[in-house]
Coordinates of C-alpha atoms and ligand atoms in Angstrom, one line a residue:
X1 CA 5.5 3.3 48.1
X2 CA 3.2 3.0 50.9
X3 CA 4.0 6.5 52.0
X4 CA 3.4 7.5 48.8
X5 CA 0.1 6.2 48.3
X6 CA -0.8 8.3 51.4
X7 CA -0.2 11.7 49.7
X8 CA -2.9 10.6 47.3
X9 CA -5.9 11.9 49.5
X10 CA -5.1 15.7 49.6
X11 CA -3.6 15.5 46.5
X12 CA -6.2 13.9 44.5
X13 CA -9.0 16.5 44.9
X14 CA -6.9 19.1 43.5
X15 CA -6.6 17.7 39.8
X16 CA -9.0 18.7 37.5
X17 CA -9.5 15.2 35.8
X18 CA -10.7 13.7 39.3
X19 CA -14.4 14.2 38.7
X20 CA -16.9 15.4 40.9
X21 CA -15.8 17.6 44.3
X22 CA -16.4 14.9 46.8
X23 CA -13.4 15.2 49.2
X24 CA -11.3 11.7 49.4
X25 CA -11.9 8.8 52.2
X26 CA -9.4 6.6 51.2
X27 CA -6.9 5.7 48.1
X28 CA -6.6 1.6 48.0
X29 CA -3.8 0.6 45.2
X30 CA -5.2 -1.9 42.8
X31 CA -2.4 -2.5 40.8
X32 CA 1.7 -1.5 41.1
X33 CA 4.5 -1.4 38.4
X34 CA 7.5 -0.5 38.7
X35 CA 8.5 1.2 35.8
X36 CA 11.6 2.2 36.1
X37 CA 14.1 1.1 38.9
X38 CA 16.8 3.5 38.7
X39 CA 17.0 7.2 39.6
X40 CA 14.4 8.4 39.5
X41 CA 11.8 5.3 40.3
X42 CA 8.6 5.8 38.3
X43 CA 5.5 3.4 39.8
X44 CA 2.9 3.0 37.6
X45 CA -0.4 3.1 39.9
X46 CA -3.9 2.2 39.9
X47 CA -5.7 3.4 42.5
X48 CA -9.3 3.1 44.1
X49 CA -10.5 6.1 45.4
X50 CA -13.2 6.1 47.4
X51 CA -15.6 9.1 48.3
X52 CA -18.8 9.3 50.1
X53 CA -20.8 5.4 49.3
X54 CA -18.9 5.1 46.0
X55 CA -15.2 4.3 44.1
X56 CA -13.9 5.0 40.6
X57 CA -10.5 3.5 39.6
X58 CA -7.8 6.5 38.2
X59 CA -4.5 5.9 36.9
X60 CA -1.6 7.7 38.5
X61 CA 1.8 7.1 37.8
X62 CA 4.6 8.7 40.1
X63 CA 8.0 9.9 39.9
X64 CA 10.1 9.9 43.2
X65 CA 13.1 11.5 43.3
X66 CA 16.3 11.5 45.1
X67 CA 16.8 15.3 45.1
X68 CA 14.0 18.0 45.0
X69 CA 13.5 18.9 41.5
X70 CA 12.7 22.8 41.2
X71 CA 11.1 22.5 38.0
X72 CA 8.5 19.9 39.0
X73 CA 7.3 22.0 41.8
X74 CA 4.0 22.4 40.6
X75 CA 3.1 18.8 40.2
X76 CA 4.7 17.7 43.4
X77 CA 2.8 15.7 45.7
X78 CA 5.1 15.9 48.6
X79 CA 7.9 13.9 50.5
X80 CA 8.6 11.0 51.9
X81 CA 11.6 8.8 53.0
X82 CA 12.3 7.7 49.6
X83 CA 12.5 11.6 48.4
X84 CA 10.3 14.2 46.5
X85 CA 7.3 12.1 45.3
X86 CA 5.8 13.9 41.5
X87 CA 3.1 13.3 39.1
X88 CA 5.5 11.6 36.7
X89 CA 3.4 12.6 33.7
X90 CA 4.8 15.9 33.9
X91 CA 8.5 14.1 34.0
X92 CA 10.4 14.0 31.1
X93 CA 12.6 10.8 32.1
X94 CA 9.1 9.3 33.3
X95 CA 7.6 9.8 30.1
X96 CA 10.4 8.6 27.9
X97 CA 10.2 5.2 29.9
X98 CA 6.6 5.3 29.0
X99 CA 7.1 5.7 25.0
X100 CA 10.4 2.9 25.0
X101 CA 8.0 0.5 25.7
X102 CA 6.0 0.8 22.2
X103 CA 9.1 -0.1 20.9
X104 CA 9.6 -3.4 18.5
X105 CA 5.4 -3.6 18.9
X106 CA 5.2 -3.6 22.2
X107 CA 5.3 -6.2 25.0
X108 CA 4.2 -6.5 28.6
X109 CA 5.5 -5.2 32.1
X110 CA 4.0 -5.7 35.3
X111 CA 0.4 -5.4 35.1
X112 CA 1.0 -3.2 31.3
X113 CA 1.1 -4.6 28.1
X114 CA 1.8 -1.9 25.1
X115 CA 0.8 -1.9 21.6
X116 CA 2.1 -0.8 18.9
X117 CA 2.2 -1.1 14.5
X118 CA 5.3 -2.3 14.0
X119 CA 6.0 0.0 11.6
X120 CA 4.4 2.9 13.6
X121 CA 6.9 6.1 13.5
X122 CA 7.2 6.4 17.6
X123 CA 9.8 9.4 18.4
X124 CA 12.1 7.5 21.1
X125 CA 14.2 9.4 23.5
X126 CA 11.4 12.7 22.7
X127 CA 10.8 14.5 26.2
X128 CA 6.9 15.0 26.3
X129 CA 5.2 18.0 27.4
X130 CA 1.8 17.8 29.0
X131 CA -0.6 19.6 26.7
X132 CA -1.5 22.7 28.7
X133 CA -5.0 22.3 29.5
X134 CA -6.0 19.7 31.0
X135 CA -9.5 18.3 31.0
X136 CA -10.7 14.7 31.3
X137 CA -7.3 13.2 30.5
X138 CA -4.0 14.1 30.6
X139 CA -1.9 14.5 26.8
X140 CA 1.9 14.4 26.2
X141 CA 3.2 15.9 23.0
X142 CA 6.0 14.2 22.1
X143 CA 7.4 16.9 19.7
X144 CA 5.3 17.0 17.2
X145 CA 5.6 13.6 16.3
X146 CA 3.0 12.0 18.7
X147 CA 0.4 12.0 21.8
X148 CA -0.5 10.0 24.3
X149 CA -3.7 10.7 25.8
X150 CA -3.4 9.0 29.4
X151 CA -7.0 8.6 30.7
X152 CA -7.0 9.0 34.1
X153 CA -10.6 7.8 35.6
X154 CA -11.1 3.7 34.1
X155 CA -13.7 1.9 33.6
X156 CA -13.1 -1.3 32.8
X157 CA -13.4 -2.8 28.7
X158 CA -12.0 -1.2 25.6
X159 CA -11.8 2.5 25.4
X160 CA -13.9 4.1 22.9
X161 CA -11.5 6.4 21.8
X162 CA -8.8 3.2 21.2
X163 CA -11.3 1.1 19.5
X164 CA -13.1 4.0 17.0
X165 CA -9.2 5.5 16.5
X166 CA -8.3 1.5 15.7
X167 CA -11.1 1.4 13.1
X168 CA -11.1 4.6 11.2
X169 CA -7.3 4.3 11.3
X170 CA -7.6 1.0 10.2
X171 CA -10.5 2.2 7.4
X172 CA -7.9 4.6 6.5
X173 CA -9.8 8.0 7.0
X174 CA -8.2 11.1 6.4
X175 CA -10.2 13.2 9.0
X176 CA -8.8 11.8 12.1
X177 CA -5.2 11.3 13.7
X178 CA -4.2 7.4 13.0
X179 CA -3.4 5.3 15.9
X180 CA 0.1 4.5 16.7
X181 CA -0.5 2.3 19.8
X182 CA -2.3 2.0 23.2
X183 CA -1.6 0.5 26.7
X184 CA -4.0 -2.2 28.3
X185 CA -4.0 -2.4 31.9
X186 CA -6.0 -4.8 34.3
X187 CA -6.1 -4.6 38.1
X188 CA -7.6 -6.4 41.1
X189 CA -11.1 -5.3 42.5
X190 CA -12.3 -4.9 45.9
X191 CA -14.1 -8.7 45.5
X192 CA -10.4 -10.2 44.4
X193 CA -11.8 -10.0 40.9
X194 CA -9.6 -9.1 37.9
X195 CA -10.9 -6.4 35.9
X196 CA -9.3 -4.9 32.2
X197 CA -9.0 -1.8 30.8
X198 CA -7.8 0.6 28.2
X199 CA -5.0 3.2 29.8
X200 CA -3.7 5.1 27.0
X201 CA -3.5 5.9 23.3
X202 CA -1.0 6.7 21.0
X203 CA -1.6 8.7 18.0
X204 CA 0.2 11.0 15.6
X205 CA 0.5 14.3 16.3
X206 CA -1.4 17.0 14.4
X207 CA 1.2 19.1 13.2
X208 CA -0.4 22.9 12.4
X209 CA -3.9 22.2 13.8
X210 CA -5.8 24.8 15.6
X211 CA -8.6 24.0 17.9
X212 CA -12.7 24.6 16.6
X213 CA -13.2 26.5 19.3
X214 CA -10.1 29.1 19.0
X215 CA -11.1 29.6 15.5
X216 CA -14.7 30.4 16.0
X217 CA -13.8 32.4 19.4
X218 CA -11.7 34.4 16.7
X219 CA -14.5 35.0 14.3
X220 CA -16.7 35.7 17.3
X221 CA -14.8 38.3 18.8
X222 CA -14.2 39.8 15.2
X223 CA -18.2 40.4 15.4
X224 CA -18.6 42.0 18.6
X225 CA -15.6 44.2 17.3
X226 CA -18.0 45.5 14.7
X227 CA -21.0 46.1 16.4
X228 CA -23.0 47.1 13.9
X229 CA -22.4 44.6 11.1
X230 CA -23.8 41.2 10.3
X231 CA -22.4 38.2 10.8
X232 CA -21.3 37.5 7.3
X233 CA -20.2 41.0 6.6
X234 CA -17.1 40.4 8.9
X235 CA -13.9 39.9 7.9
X236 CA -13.4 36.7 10.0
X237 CA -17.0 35.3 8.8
X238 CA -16.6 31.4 9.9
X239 CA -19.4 30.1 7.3
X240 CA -17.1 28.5 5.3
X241 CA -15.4 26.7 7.6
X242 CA -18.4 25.6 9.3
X243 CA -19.8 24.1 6.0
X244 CA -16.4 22.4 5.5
X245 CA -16.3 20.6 9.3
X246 CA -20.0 19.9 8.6
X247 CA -18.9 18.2 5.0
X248 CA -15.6 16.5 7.1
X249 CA -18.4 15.2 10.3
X250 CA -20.9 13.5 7.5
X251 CA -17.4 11.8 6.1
X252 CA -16.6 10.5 9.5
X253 CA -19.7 9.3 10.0
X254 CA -20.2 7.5 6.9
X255 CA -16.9 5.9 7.7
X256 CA -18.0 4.7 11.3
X257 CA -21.2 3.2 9.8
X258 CA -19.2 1.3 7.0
X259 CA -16.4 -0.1 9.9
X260 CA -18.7 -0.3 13.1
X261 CA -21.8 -1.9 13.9
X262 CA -25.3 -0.1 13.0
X263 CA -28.5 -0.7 13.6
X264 CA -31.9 1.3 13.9
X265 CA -34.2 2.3 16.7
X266 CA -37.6 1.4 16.3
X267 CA -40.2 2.2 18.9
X268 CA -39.8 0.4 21.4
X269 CA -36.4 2.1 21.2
X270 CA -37.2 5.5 20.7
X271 CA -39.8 5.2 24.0
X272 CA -36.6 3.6 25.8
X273 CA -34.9 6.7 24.3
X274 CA -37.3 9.3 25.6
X275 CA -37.5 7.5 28.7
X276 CA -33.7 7.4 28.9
X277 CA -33.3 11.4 28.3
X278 CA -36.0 11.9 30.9
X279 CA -34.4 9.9 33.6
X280 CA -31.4 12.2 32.8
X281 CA -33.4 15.4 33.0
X282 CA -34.6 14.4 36.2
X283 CA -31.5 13.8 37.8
X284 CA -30.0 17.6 36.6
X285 CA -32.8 19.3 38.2
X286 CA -31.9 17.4 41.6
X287 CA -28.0 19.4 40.8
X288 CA -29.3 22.4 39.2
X289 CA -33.1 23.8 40.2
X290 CA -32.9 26.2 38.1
X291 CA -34.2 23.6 35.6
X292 CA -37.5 23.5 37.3
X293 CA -39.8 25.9 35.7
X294 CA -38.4 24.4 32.3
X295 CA -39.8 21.1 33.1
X296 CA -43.0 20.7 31.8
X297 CA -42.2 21.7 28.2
X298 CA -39.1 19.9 28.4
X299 CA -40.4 16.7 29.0
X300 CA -43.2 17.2 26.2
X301 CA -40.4 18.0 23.8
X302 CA -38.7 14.6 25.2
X303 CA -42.0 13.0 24.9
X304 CA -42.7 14.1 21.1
X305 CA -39.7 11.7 20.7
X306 CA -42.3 8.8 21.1
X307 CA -44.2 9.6 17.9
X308 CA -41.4 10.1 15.6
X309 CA -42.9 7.7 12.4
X310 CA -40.0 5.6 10.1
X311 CA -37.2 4.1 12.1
X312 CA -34.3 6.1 12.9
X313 CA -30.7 4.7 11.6
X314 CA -28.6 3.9 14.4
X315 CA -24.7 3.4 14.5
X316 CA -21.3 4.7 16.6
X317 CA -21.0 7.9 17.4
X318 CA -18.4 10.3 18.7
X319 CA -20.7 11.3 21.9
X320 CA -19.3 14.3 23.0
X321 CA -18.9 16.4 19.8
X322 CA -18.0 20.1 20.4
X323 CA -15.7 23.0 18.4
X324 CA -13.0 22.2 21.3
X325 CA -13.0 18.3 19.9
X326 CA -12.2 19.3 15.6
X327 CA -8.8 20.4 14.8
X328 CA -7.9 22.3 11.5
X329 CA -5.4 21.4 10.0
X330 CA -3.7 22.9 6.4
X331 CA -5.0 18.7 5.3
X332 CA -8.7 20.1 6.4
X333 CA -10.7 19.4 9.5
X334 CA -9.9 16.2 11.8
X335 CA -12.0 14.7 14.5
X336 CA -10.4 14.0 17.9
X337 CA -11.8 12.5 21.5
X338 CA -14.4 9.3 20.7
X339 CA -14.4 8.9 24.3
X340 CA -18.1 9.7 24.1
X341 CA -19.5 12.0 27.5
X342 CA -17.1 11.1 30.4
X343 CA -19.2 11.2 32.7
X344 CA -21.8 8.5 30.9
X345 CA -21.0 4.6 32.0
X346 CA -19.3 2.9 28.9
X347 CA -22.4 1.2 28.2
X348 CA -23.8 4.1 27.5
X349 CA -21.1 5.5 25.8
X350 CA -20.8 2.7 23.2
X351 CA -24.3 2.5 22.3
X352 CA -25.9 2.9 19.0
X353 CA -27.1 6.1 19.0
X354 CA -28.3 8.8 15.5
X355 CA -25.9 10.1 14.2
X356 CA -27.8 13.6 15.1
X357 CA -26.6 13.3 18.2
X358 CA -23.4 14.9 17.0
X359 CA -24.9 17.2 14.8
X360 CA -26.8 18.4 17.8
X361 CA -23.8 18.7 20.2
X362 CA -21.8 20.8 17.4
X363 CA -25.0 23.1 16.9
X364 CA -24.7 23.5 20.9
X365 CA -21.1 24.0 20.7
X366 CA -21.5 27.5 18.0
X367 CA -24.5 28.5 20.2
X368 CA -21.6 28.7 23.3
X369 CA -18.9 29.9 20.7
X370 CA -21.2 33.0 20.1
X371 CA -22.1 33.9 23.5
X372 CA -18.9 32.8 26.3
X373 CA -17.7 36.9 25.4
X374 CA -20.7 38.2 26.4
X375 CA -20.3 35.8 30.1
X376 CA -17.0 37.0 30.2
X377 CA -16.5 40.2 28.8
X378 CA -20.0 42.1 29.6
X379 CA -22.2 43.3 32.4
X380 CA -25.8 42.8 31.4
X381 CA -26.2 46.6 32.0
X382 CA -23.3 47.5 29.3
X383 CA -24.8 50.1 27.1
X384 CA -24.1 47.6 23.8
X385 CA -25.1 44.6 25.3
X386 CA -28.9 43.9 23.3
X387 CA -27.0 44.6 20.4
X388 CA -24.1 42.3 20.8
X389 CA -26.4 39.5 21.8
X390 CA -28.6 40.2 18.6
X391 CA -25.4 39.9 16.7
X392 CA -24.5 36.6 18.7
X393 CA -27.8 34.9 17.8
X394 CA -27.4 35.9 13.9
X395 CA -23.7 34.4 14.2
X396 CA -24.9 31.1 15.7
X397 CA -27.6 30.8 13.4
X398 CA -25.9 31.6 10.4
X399 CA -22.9 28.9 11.1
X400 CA -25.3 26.0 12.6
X401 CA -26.7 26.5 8.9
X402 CA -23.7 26.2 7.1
X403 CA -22.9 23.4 9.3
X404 CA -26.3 21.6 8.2
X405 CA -25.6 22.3 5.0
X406 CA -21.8 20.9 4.9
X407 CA -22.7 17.4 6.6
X408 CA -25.8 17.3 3.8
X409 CA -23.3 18.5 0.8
X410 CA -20.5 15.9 2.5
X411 CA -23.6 12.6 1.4
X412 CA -25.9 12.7 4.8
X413 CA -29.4 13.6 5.4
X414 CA -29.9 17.2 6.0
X415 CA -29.8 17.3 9.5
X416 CA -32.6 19.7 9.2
X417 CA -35.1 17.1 7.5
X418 CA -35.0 15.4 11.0
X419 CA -35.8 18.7 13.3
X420 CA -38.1 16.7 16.1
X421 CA -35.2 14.6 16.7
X422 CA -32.6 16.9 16.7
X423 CA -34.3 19.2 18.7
X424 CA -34.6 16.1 21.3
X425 CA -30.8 15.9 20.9
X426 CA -29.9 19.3 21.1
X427 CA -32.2 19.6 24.5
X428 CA -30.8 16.3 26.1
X429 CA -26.9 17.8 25.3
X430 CA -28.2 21.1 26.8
X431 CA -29.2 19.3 30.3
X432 CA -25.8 17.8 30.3
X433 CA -24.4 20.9 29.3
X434 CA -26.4 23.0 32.3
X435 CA -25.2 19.8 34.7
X436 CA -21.6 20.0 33.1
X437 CA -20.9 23.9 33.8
X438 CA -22.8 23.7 37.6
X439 CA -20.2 21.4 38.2
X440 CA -17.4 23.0 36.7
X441 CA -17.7 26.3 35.4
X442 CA -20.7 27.6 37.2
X443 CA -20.0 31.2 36.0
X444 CA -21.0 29.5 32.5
X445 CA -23.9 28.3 33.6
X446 CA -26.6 30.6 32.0
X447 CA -25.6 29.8 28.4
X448 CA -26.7 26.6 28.7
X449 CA -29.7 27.2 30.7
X450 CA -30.9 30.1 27.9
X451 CA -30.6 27.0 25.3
X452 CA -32.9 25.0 27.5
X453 CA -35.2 27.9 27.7
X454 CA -35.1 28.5 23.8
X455 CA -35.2 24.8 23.4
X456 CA -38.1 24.1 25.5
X457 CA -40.2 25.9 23.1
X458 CA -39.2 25.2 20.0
X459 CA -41.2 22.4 18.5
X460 CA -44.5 22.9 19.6
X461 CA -47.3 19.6 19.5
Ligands
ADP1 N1 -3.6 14.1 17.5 C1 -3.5 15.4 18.0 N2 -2.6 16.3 17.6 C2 -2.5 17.5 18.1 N3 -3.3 17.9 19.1 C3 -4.2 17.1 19.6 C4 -4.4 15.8 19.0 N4 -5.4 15.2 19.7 C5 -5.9 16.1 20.6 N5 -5.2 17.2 20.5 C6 -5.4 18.4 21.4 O1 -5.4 18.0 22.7 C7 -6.7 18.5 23.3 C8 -7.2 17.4 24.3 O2 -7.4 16.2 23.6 P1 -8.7 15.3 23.9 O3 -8.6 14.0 23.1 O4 -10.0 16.1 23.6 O5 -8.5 15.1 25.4 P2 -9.6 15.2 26.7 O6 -10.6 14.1 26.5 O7 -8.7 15.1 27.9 O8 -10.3 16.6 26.5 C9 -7.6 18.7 22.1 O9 -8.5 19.7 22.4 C10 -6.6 19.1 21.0 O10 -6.5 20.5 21.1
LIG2 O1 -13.6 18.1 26.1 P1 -14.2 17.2 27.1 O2 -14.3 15.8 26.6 O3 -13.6 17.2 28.4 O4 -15.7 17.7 27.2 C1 -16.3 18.3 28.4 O5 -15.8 19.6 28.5 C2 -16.3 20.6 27.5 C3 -15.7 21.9 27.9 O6 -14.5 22.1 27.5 C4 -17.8 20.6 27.4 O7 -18.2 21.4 26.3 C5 -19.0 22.6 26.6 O8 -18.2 23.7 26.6 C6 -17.6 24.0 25.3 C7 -16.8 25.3 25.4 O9 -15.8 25.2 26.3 C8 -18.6 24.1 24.2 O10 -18.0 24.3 22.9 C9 -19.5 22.8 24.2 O11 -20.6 23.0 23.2 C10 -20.1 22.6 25.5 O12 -20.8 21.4 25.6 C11 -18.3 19.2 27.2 O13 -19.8 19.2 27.2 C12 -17.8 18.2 28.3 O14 -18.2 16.9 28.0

């Protein structure tokens, strides 16, 4: 195993769920379970990996196997005495040993104990695919019965996703996929100290769902198709589905508040709020200094926060709401990911927060929807390109509005009663966002920074 582990450097860096681009000073295993003892062994790993001054703790478990297995190629660490040493999420015996132990409501191995409903419908003896993009987290499908979502980077407590899936499943909501089960984990830190956390959820499968974000990409490219028509003379015109997932995000909402704790930010909080987004704007401009000239107005806008009048209801949100995170299904729009920002500390990721905060990072997410084509599929000097981006803006406002108008017509506030705020919101996702794509997906980058640019100036004093 020890030879292993030592793959994990030059390996590591290489997955996109490993966050940040820090190169890899050394792996230290934190916890070890074997899994499975036969052909092939599957070690179920925590790791400490350590870059630069600081560590984060990921979960990796690894297949190793006798024989070289062609069709794991691509997930193959490398070799050692034991044999060919593979990501064992991408294993289909690997990940069947994973789902038996749900079975009969779970129990515990090694440093693992699994959960499960004991009447919870869990497809035994299904081989699992890994969902084919991978982002934070890595998925198995195990046919379309159920997922796992394995998060990879830990910190320790209860995962947001487990405990807001747990609740609304328990609440019995109809716009999310109900929990089947989830794996706890707990591993020893660098003081000798024992620390807990959530490693993976299992839910049911959304059978027929399409992702936000395809749907709207559709619509969008219907649009540029048609140059010279409005957005709702198209034939794929998304209004109505925007309203509906607005209608669908107030009922999710409403059900968090009545299952979770709430609350309300008064002053005090809102200062500690604006001071909060501040700090956060700050720290993107040190990453991205294109933010500079922005400055100024942003941190009015930020400041404007300060002298919002009644107190603002507070209560759990989803945190990182975006087209990519709502499925639709033939049942109507379901809500995925609570995990909240991944790159926020759990603290923050499990605090109180307006419920705007999700209206705002949806209203982002159609502003991207209408312009990624015009990133990736025109030069600024293309003869149609004013128009398209005219056309863009009229498509973004248009669904934002019939998003607004869902959550209000689904039993909310209308978000656009509350504009200061949301504008606040909308800005603060915006740095992320411009922080996010730097990172990440730098070609991407100027959609986010126009929003800040728009942004900046949209609520004057
Ligand atoms: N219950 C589900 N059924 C079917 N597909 C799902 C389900 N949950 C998530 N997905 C799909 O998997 C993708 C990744 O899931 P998500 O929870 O957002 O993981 P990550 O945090 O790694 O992005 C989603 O965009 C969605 O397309
Ligand atoms: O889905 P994740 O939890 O990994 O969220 C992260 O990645 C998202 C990108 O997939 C990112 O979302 C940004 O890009 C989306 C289009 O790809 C867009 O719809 C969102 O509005 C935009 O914020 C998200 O911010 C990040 O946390």
């Amino acid at each position: 195993m020890a030879q292993a582990v030592a793959l994990l450097p030059e390996w590591l860096p290489h997955q996109r769920w490993l966050s940040g681009r820090l190169p890899v000073s050394r792996v230290r295993v934190a916890s070890a379970t074997l899994l499975r003892e036969d052909e092939p062994r599957v070690w179920h790993l925590l790791v400490e990996v350590h870059r630069n001054d600081h560590s984060d703790v990921y979960q990796v478990p690894l297949a190793i196997h006798r024989e070289f297995q062609p069709r794991l190629e691509h997930v193959q660490l490398g070799q050692v005495d034991a044999g060919h040493v593979y990501d064992a999420l991408h294993d289909k015996i690997a990940t069947q040993e994973i789902l038996r132990h749900f079975l009969d409501g779970g129990g515990t191995i090694g440093d693992l104990t699994f959960h499960s409903d004991a009447g919870a419908d869990i497809p035994i003896g299904e081989s699992a695919l890994a969902m084919p993009v991978e982002q934070s987290n890595t998925s198995l499908a195990y046919g379309d019965v159920a997922l796992l979502k394995v998060f990879r980077r830990l910190q320790p407590g209860l995962n947001p996703d487990v405990e807001v899936h747990a609740a609304l499943t328990q609440a019995g909501s109809g716009y999310i996929a109900p929990l089947l089960g989830w794996i706890d984990g707990h591993w020893t830190d660098t003081e000798g100290g024992r620390q807990e956390a959530s490693l993976a959820m299992l839910q049911a499968y959304l059978t027929t769902a399409s992702d936000g974000w395809a749907l709207a990409a559709a619509s969008v490219r219907d649009l540029y198709a048609e140059g010279d028509l409005h957005a709702d003379e198209v034939g794929g015109d998304f209004a109505a589905e925007a309203h509906r997932l607005g209608e669908a995000t107030a009922h999710v909402h409403k059900a968090m508040a009545e299952v979770l704790p709430t609350g309300s930010f008064g002053r005090a909080d809102l200062n500690a709020k604006a001071d909060l987004m501040l700090e956060q704007l700050d720290r993107a401009v040190t990453v991205v200094p294109e933010l500079e000239p922005y400055l100024p107005a942003l941190r009015q806008q930020m400041d404007i926060l300060r002298e919002v009048e009644r107190p603002v209801f507070t209560q759990r949100v989803h945190g990182d709401y975006h087209l990519g995170q709502v499925l639709r299904t033939v049942l109507g729009w379901k809500l995925v990911d609570f995990e909240g920002e991944p790159a926020r500390p759990l603290a923050e990721r499990t605090a109180l927060d307006s419920p705007l905060r999700d209206v705002a990072g949806m209203l982002r997410s159609f502003d991207y929807a209408a312009r990624y084509l015009l990133i990736t599929d025109y030069d600024y000097d293309h003869p149609a390109y004013e128009q398209i981006s005219y056309r863009a803006s009229e498509w973004a406002d248009r669904n934002r509005d019939a998003f607004c108008a869902g959550y209000a017509d689904g039993g909310a506030r209308d978000p656009r009663e509350d504009a200061v705020l949301l504008n606040a919101y909308e800005i603060d996702k915006a740095v992320y966002e411009v922080v996010y794509e730097a990172r990440y997906r730098p070609s991407w980058l100027p959609i986010p920074l126009a929003a800040v640019e728009r942004l900046a100036h949209t609520i004057s004093k």
